[in-house]
Tab-separated table of C-alpha atoms in Angstrom:
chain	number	residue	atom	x	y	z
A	166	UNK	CA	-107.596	38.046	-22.442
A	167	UNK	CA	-105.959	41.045	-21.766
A	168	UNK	CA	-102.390	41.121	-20.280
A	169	UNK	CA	-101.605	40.563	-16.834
A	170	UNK	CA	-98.940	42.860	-15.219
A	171	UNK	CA	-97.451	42.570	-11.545
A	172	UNK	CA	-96.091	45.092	-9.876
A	173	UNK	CA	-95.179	46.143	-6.334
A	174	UNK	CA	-97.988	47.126	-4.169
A	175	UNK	CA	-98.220	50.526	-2.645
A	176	UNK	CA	-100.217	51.917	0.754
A	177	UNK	CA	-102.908	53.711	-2.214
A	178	UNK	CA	-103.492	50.204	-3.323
A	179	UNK	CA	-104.905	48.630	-0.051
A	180	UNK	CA	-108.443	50.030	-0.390
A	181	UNK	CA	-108.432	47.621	-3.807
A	182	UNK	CA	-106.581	44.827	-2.349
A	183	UNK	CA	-109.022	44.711	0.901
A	184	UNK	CA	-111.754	44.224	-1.782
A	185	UNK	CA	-109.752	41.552	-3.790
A	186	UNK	CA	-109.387	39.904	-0.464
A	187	UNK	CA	-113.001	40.527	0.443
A	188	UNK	CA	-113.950	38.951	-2.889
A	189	UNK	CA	-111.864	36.013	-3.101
A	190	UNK	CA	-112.632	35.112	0.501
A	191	UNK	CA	-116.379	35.290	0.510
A	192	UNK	CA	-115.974	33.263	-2.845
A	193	UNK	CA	-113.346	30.178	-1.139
A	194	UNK	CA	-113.633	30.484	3.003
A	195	UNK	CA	-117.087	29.242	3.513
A	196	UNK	CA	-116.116	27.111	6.330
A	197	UNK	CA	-114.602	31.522	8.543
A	198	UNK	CA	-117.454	32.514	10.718
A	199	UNK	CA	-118.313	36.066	9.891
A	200	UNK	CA	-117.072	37.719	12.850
A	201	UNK	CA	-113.440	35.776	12.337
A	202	UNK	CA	-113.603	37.193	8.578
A	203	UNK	CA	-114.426	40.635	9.635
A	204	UNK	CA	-111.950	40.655	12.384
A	205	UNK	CA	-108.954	39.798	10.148
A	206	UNK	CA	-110.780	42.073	7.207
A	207	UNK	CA	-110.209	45.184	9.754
A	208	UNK	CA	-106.651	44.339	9.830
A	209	UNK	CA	-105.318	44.089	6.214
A	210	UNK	CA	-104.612	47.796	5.553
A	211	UNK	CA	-103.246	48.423	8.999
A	212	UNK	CA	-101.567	45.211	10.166
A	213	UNK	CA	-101.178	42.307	7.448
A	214	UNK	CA	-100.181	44.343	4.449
A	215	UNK	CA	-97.220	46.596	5.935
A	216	UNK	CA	-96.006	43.451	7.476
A	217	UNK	CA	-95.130	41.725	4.447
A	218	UNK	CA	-93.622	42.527	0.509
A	219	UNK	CA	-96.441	42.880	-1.484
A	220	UNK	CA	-97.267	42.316	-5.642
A	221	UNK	CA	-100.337	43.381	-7.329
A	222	UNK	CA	-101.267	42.147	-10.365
A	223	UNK	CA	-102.956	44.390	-12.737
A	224	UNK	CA	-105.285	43.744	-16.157
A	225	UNK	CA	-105.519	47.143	-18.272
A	226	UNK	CA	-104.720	49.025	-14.691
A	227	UNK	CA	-107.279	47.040	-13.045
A	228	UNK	CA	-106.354	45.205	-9.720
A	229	UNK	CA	-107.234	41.913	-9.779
A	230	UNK	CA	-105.050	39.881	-7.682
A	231	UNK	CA	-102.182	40.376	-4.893
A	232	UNK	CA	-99.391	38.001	-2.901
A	233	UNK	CA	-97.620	39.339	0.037
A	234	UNK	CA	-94.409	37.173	1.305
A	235	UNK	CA	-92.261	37.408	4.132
A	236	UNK	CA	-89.094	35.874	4.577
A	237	UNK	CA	-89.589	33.008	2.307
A	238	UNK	CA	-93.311	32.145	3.284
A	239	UNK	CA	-95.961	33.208	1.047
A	240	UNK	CA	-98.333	34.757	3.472
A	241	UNK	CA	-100.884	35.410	1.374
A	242	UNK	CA	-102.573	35.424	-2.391
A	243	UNK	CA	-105.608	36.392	-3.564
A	244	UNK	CA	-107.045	37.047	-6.867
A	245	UNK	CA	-110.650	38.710	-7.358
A	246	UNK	CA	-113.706	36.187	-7.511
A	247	UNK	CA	-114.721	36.945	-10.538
A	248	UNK	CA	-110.928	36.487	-11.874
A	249	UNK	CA	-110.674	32.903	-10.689
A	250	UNK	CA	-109.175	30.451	-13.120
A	251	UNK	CA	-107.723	32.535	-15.511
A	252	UNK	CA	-104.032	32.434	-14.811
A	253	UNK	CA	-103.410	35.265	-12.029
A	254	UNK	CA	-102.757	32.964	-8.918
A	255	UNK	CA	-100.706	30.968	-11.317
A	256	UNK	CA	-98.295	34.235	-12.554
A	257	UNK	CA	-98.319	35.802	-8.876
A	258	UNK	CA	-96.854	32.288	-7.116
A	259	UNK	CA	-94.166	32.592	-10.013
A	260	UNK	CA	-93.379	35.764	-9.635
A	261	UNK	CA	-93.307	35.536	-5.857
A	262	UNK	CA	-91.204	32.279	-6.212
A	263	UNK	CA	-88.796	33.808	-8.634
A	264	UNK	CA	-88.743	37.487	-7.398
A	265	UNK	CA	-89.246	37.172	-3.120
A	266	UNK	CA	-87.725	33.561	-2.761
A	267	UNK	CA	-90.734	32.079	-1.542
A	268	UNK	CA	-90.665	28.285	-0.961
A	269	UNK	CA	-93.170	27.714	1.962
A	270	UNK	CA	-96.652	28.528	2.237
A	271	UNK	CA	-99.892	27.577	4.904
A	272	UNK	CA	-102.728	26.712	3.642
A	273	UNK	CA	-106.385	26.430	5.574
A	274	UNK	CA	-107.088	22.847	5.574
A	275	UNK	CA	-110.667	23.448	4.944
A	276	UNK	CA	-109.531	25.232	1.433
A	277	UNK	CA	-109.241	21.788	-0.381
A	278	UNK	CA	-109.057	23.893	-4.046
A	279	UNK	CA	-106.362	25.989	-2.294
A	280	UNK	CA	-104.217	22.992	-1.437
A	281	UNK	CA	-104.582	21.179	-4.560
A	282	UNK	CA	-103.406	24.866	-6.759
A	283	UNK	CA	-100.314	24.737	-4.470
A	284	UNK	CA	-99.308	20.389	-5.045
A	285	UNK	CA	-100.261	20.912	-8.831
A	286	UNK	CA	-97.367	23.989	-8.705
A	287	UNK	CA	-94.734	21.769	-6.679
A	288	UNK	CA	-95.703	22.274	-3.207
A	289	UNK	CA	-95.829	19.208	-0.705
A	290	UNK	CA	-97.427	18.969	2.624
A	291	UNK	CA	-94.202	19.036	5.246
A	292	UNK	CA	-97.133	19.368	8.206
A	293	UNK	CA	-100.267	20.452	10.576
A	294	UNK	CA	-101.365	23.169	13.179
A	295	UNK	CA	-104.944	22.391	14.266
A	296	UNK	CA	-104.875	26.224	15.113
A	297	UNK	CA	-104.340	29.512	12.423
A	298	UNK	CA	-101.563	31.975	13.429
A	299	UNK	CA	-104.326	33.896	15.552
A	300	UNK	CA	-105.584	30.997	17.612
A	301	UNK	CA	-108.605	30.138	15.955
A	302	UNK	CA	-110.383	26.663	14.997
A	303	UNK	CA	-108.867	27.082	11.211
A	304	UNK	CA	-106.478	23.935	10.863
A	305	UNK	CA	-103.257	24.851	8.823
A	306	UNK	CA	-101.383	22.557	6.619
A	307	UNK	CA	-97.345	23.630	6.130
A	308	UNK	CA	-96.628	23.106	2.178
A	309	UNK	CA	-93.218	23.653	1.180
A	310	UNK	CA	-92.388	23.502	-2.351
A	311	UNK	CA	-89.899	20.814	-3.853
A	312	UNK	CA	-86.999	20.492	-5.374
């Protein structure tokens, strides 16, 4: 495989992060009605993304993957579908635990492959919210990562 390169995002990359989002979330988030997924889809570029620092990670200038952190919580990674398993959530939680101090991170409860990637990289479950940040039915679980 082809070398994978992180770098910060810029405001030209959101067009290819929505679709790595887009991607990775139709492939994972079976259990988001459509209309939740669309909502929070029309609010990466404008609202999500500038709220947070953001990596992309690259193969041959290709975006694959992106993390965005904030103050020490990882607010959000996602690598392209058809990228899954080889490596790129792996190097973006290092590099966004080495280079943006991130130790916490929520997870959906209903993302069981999501919650077992973060305890196989250190991270412990610390607590629940039956609600997401917005309100909705999407149960969070609070990992924070050891040591």
């Amino acid at each position: 495989m082809s070398e994978i390169t992180i770098r910060p995002a810029t405001a030209d990359d959101h067009p290819a992060l929505v679709r790595i989002w887009r991607s990775a979330v139709d492939a994972t988030h079976d259990f988001l009605a459509e209309a939740d997924r669309d909502a929070i889809e029309s609010h990466l570029a404008s609202d999500y993304f500038p709220a947070v620092t953001l990596v992309l990670a690259e193969i041959e200038d290709s975006p694959v993957g992106f993390a965005g952190a904030l103050n020490g919580n990882l607010e959000m990674l996602f690598v392209d579908a058809a990228r899954r398993g080889a490596g790129i959530g792996t190097l973006l939680l290092q590099h966004a635990i080495a280079q943006l101090a991130v130790t916490r991170v929520d997870v959906n409860e209903q993302n069981p492959t999501a919650t077992a990637f973060y305890a196989r990289r250190g991270f412990e479950v610390i607590g629940r919210s039956e609600l997401d940040d917005a309100g909705r039915p999407y149960p969070l679980l609070h990992l924070r990562l050891r040591g």
